[in-house]
Amino acid sequence: MKLLSSLTPVPPQDGGNKDSMSFESLELVENPDSPLNSKSLPLTLEDCVGYMKKLPLRAPNADSKKPSTIADMINILSETSAAVNFERQRKKSNNHDNRIEGEPDKMFDYSGELMEAQLDSTKHRISHSRAPGVLGHVVKPGFISFYSMNGKTYAVAEGRWWLMKNPIKAHWFKDAKNQTLDDDFITVGQ
């Protein structure tokens, strides 16, 4: 392990600009136990203040590689009680150490009791359905589209869709059709 013992500017030997820093003149410490090193200098990351073995991040609630899971979660969370139900379940489960980084938590598994109940509740609120033949709005694979109904935003994944359950109140957002999932932010508005 090589550590820089000093980062103070060294005046150039040739009498040039004294404010410049000569990186070639910095001393390298080959031995961490050298008297040049301060005893308070941490030698490993574990010795540093604030070191964590894992980042304190929550697991995602959808699989970023599957647009249908993202659309389902957007539609589920359009109901305010859904977020409360998921938070209660998260506090009950306490399996934060067993999760795999980047994968959805087990409570978001489609075969789970809570997720099945939320999906069933969502089916009664959404307005979109699969469109027959060549009719409807086409969402390309890997993309997602948004529509509004009764002041709430809903999403659909790839496929051909139309807003038939409540066509008078539901409308597609013109600027949010076929949004790629590679964007960091998706702005949905009228």
mmCIF file of C-alpha atoms in Angstrom:
data_model
loop_
_atom_site.group_PDB
_atom_site.id
_atom_site.type_symbol
_atom_site.label_atom_id
_atom_site.label_comp_id
_atom_site.label_asym_id
_atom_site.label_seq_id
_atom_site.Cartn_x
_atom_site.Cartn_y
_atom_site.Cartn_z
ATOM 1 C CA MET A 1 0.000 0.000 0.000
ATOM 2 C CA LYS A 2 1.447 3.353 -1.019
ATOM 3 C CA LEU A 3 0.269 6.505 0.692
ATOM 4 C CA LEU A 4 1.156 10.086 -0.081
ATOM 5 C CA SER A 5 2.870 11.508 2.976
ATOM 6 C CA SER A 6 2.371 15.135 2.054
ATOM 7 C CA LEU A 7 0.368 17.169 -0.405
ATOM 8 C CA THR A 8 2.037 20.489 0.334
ATOM 9 C CA PRO A 9 3.328 22.397 -2.666
ATOM 10 C CA VAL A 10 7.039 22.051 -3.249
ATOM 11 C CA PRO A 11 8.763 25.110 -4.688
ATOM 12 C CA PRO A 12 10.346 24.333 -8.032
ATOM 13 C CA GLN A 13 14.123 23.969 -8.044
ATOM 14 C CA ASP A 14 14.511 26.083 -11.175
ATOM 15 C CA GLY A 15 13.096 29.256 -9.559
ATOM 16 C CA GLY A 16 9.820 29.174 -11.557
ATOM 17 C CA ASN A 17 6.304 29.781 -10.226
ATOM 18 C CA LYS A 18 6.313 28.977 -6.475
ATOM 19 C CA ASP A 19 2.534 28.345 -6.373
ATOM 20 C CA SER A 20 2.692 25.327 -8.645
ATOM 21 C CA MET A 21 2.675 21.812 -7.222
ATOM 22 C CA SER A 22 5.343 19.375 -8.241
ATOM 23 C CA PHE A 23 3.745 15.926 -8.090
ATOM 24 C CA GLU A 24 7.068 14.291 -8.923
ATOM 25 C CA SER A 25 8.486 15.613 -5.622
ATOM 26 C CA LEU A 26 5.813 14.091 -3.405
ATOM 27 C CA GLU A 27 7.168 11.425 -1.108
ATOM 28 C CA LEU A 28 5.700 7.946 -1.290
ATOM 29 C CA VAL A 29 5.565 5.910 1.860
ATOM 30 C CA GLU A 30 6.293 2.258 1.170
ATOM 31 C CA ASN A 31 5.706 1.133 4.754
ATOM 32 C CA PRO A 32 2.371 2.008 6.454
ATOM 33 C CA ASP A 33 4.112 1.819 9.872
ATOM 34 C CA SER A 34 6.607 4.490 8.906
ATOM 35 C CA PRO A 35 7.088 7.386 11.365
ATOM 36 C CA LEU A 36 6.132 9.736 8.494
ATOM 37 C CA ASN A 37 2.548 8.531 8.796
ATOM 38 C CA SER A 38 0.302 9.880 11.498
ATOM 39 C CA LYS A 39 -0.925 7.255 13.974
ATOM 40 C CA SER A 40 -4.494 8.516 13.375
ATOM 41 C CA LEU A 41 -4.313 7.770 9.642
ATOM 42 C CA PRO A 42 -6.815 4.984 8.876
ATOM 43 C CA LEU A 43 -5.170 2.171 6.947
ATOM 44 C CA THR A 44 -8.307 0.341 5.790
ATOM 45 C CA LEU A 45 -11.852 1.322 4.866
ATOM 46 C CA GLU A 46 -13.169 -0.470 7.966
ATOM 47 C CA ASP A 47 -11.240 2.044 10.118
ATOM 48 C CA CYS A 48 -12.898 5.028 8.428
ATOM 49 C CA VAL A 49 -15.786 6.829 10.097
ATOM 50 C CA GLY A 50 -19.075 5.952 8.427
ATOM 51 C CA TYR A 51 -17.877 2.668 6.882
ATOM 52 C CA MET A 52 -20.797 0.362 5.974
ATOM 53 C CA LYS A 53 -20.687 -3.198 4.708
ATOM 54 C CA LYS A 54 -23.842 -2.576 2.632
ATOM 55 C CA LEU A 55 -25.456 0.564 1.327
ATOM 56 C CA PRO A 56 -28.615 1.472 3.256
ATOM 57 C CA LEU A 57 -30.838 1.192 0.202
ATOM 58 C CA ARG A 58 -34.263 -0.360 0.002
ATOM 59 C CA ALA A 59 -34.856 -3.045 -2.556
ATOM 60 C CA PRO A 60 -36.647 -1.892 -5.722
ATOM 61 C CA ASN A 61 -40.354 -2.657 -5.992
ATOM 62 C CA ALA A 62 -40.141 -3.693 -9.665
ATOM 63 C CA ASP A 63 -37.695 -5.448 -11.965
ATOM 64 C CA SER A 64 -36.063 -2.785 -14.135
ATOM 65 C CA LYS A 65 -35.575 -5.315 -16.948
ATOM 66 C CA LYS A 66 -39.315 -6.085 -17.199
ATOM 67 C CA PRO A 67 -41.485 -3.098 -18.213
ATOM 68 C CA SER A 68 -44.660 -4.948 -17.238
ATOM 69 C CA THR A 69 -43.601 -5.053 -13.568
ATOM 70 C CA ILE A 70 -42.929 -1.305 -13.622
ATOM 71 C CA ALA A 71 -46.335 -0.585 -15.184
ATOM 72 C CA ASP A 72 -48.033 -2.855 -12.639
ATOM 73 C CA MET A 73 -46.368 -1.065 -9.708
ATOM 74 C CA ILE A 74 -47.303 2.359 -11.103
ATOM 75 C CA ASN A 75 -50.909 1.218 -11.409
ATOM 76 C CA ILE A 76 -50.933 -0.377 -7.948
ATOM 77 C CA LEU A 77 -49.411 2.699 -6.294
ATOM 78 C CA SER A 78 -52.040 4.965 -7.871
ATOM 79 C CA GLU A 79 -54.126 3.859 -4.888
ATOM 80 C CA THR A 80 -52.828 5.572 -1.741
ATOM 81 C CA SER A 81 -53.591 2.646 0.556
ATOM 82 C CA ALA A 82 -51.253 0.379 -1.449
ATOM 83 C CA ALA A 83 -48.118 2.191 -0.269
ATOM 84 C CA VAL A 84 -49.287 1.871 3.340
ATOM 85 C CA ASN A 85 -49.944 -1.861 2.888
ATOM 86 C CA PHE A 86 -46.490 -2.453 1.402
ATOM 87 C CA GLU A 87 -44.830 -0.450 4.199
ATOM 88 C CA ARG A 88 -46.626 -2.537 6.850
ATOM 89 C CA GLN A 89 -45.513 -5.724 5.117
ATOM 90 C CA ARG A 90 -41.913 -4.466 4.890
ATOM 91 C CA LYS A 91 -41.814 -3.721 8.629
ATOM 92 C CA LYS A 92 -43.251 -7.158 9.429
ATOM 93 C CA SER A 93 -40.887 -9.159 7.234
ATOM 94 C CA ASN A 94 -37.471 -7.883 8.518
ATOM 95 C CA ASN A 95 -35.576 -9.927 5.888
ATOM 96 C CA HIS A 96 -33.372 -7.023 4.769
ATOM 97 C CA ASP A 97 -30.124 -9.001 5.149
ATOM 98 C CA ASN A 98 -31.205 -11.772 2.747
ATOM 99 C CA ARG A 99 -32.016 -9.590 -0.242
ATOM 100 C CA ILE A 100 -29.949 -9.542 -3.413
ATOM 101 C CA GLU A 101 -28.806 -6.088 -4.518
ATOM 102 C CA GLY A 102 -30.887 -4.723 -7.407
ATOM 103 C CA GLU A 103 -33.621 -7.365 -7.206
ATOM 104 C CA PRO A 104 -37.146 -6.670 -5.952
ATOM 105 C CA ASP A 105 -38.019 -7.651 -2.399
ATOM 106 C CA LYS A 106 -39.908 -10.939 -1.922
ATOM 107 C CA MET A 107 -43.101 -9.089 -0.952
ATOM 108 C CA PHE A 108 -43.324 -7.826 -4.564
ATOM 109 C CA ASP A 109 -43.358 -11.373 -5.938
ATOM 110 C CA TYR A 110 -46.502 -11.899 -8.024
ATOM 111 C CA SER A 111 -47.336 -15.121 -6.174
ATOM 112 C CA GLY A 112 -47.375 -13.348 -2.793
ATOM 113 C CA GLU A 113 -50.684 -12.790 -1.015
ATOM 114 C CA LEU A 114 -50.331 -9.013 -0.705
ATOM 115 C CA MET A 115 -49.247 -8.548 -4.326
ATOM 116 C CA GLU A 116 -52.118 -10.700 -5.610
ATOM 117 C CA ALA A 117 -54.606 -8.636 -3.592
ATOM 118 C CA GLN A 118 -53.143 -5.359 -4.861
ATOM 119 C CA LEU A 119 -53.178 -6.532 -8.503
ATOM 120 C CA ASP A 120 -56.789 -7.669 -8.148
ATOM 121 C CA SER A 121 -57.772 -4.300 -6.670
ATOM 122 C CA THR A 122 -55.958 -2.500 -9.500
ATOM 123 C CA LYS A 123 -57.883 -4.391 -12.210
ATOM 124 C CA HIS A 124 -61.071 -2.599 -11.128
ATOM 125 C CA ARG A 125 -59.517 0.879 -11.340
ATOM 126 C CA ILE A 126 -57.619 0.809 -14.636
ATOM 127 C CA SER A 127 -59.143 1.820 -17.959
ATOM 128 C CA HIS A 128 -56.800 0.119 -20.418
ATOM 129 C CA SER A 129 -57.339 -3.241 -22.062
ATOM 130 C CA ARG A 130 -55.723 -5.116 -24.921
ATOM 131 C CA ALA A 131 -56.841 -3.761 -28.272
ATOM 132 C CA PRO A 132 -57.969 -6.155 -31.005
ATOM 133 C CA GLY A 133 -56.372 -6.272 -34.438
ATOM 134 C CA VAL A 134 -54.790 -3.047 -35.635
ATOM 135 C CA LEU A 135 -56.712 -0.739 -33.306
ATOM 136 C CA GLY A 136 -55.307 1.101 -30.295
ATOM 137 C CA HIS A 137 -52.059 2.665 -29.137
ATOM 138 C CA VAL A 138 -48.899 0.606 -29.720
ATOM 139 C CA VAL A 139 -46.239 0.518 -27.000
ATOM 140 C CA LYS A 140 -42.914 -0.740 -28.329
ATOM 141 C CA PRO A 141 -40.979 -3.518 -26.518
ATOM 142 C CA GLY A 142 -38.866 -2.086 -23.697
ATOM 143 C CA PHE A 143 -40.978 1.073 -23.515
ATOM 144 C CA ILE A 144 -43.847 2.279 -21.352
ATOM 145 C CA SER A 145 -46.747 4.687 -21.978
ATOM 146 C CA PHE A 146 -48.851 6.697 -19.542
ATOM 147 C CA TYR A 147 -52.457 7.816 -19.400
ATOM 148 C CA SER A 148 -54.553 9.806 -16.971
ATOM 149 C CA MET A 149 -57.965 9.026 -15.525
ATOM 150 C CA ASN A 150 -59.743 10.822 -12.668
ATOM 151 C CA GLY A 151 -56.599 12.803 -11.865
ATOM 152 C CA LYS A 152 -54.393 9.709 -11.425
ATOM 153 C CA THR A 153 -51.624 8.464 -13.687
ATOM 154 C CA TYR A 154 -51.565 4.890 -14.962
ATOM 155 C CA ALA A 155 -49.063 3.012 -17.137
ATOM 156 C CA VAL A 156 -49.034 0.280 -19.766
ATOM 157 C CA ALA A 157 -46.120 -1.848 -20.940
ATOM 158 C CA GLU A 158 -45.436 -3.209 -24.419
ATOM 159 C CA GLY A 159 -48.427 -4.234 -26.500
ATOM 160 C CA ARG A 160 -51.439 -2.698 -28.244
ATOM 161 C CA TRP A 161 -53.804 -0.894 -25.852
ATOM 162 C CA TRP A 162 -56.955 1.153 -25.865
ATOM 163 C CA LEU A 163 -58.846 2.994 -23.169
ATOM 164 C CA MET A 164 -62.244 1.354 -23.358
ATOM 165 C CA LYS A 165 -63.453 0.894 -19.779
ATOM 166 C CA ASN A 166 -63.860 4.619 -19.254
ATOM 167 C CA PRO A 167 -62.983 6.349 -22.549
ATOM 168 C CA ILE A 168 -64.530 9.699 -21.645
ATOM 169 C CA LYS A 169 -62.435 10.267 -18.516
ATOM 170 C CA ALA A 170 -59.231 8.522 -19.627
ATOM 171 C CA HIS A 171 -56.735 10.012 -22.088
ATOM 172 C CA TRP A 172 -53.165 9.279 -23.169
ATOM 173 C CA PHE A 173 -50.455 11.754 -22.215
ATOM 174 C CA LYS A 174 -49.149 12.967 -25.576
ATOM 175 C CA ASP A 175 -45.642 13.643 -24.281
ATOM 176 C CA ALA A 176 -45.453 10.341 -22.368
ATOM 177 C CA LYS A 177 -46.125 7.809 -25.103
ATOM 178 C CA ASN A 178 -43.412 5.196 -25.638
ATOM 179 C CA GLN A 179 -41.036 6.400 -22.929
ATOM 180 C CA THR A 180 -37.814 4.415 -22.766
ATOM 181 C CA LEU A 181 -36.908 2.852 -19.442
ATOM 182 C CA ASP A 182 -33.270 3.877 -19.913
ATOM 183 C CA ASP A 183 -34.076 7.488 -18.974
ATOM 184 C CA ASP A 184 -33.205 8.557 -15.445
ATOM 185 C CA PHE A 185 -36.345 10.704 -15.197
ATOM 186 C CA ILE A 186 -39.669 10.417 -16.966
ATOM 187 C CA THR A 187 -41.742 13.571 -16.866
ATOM 188 C CA VAL A 188 -45.455 13.019 -17.310
ATOM 189 C CA GLY A 189 -47.751 15.994 -17.787
ATOM 190 C CA GLN A 190 -50.469 17.390 -19.974
#
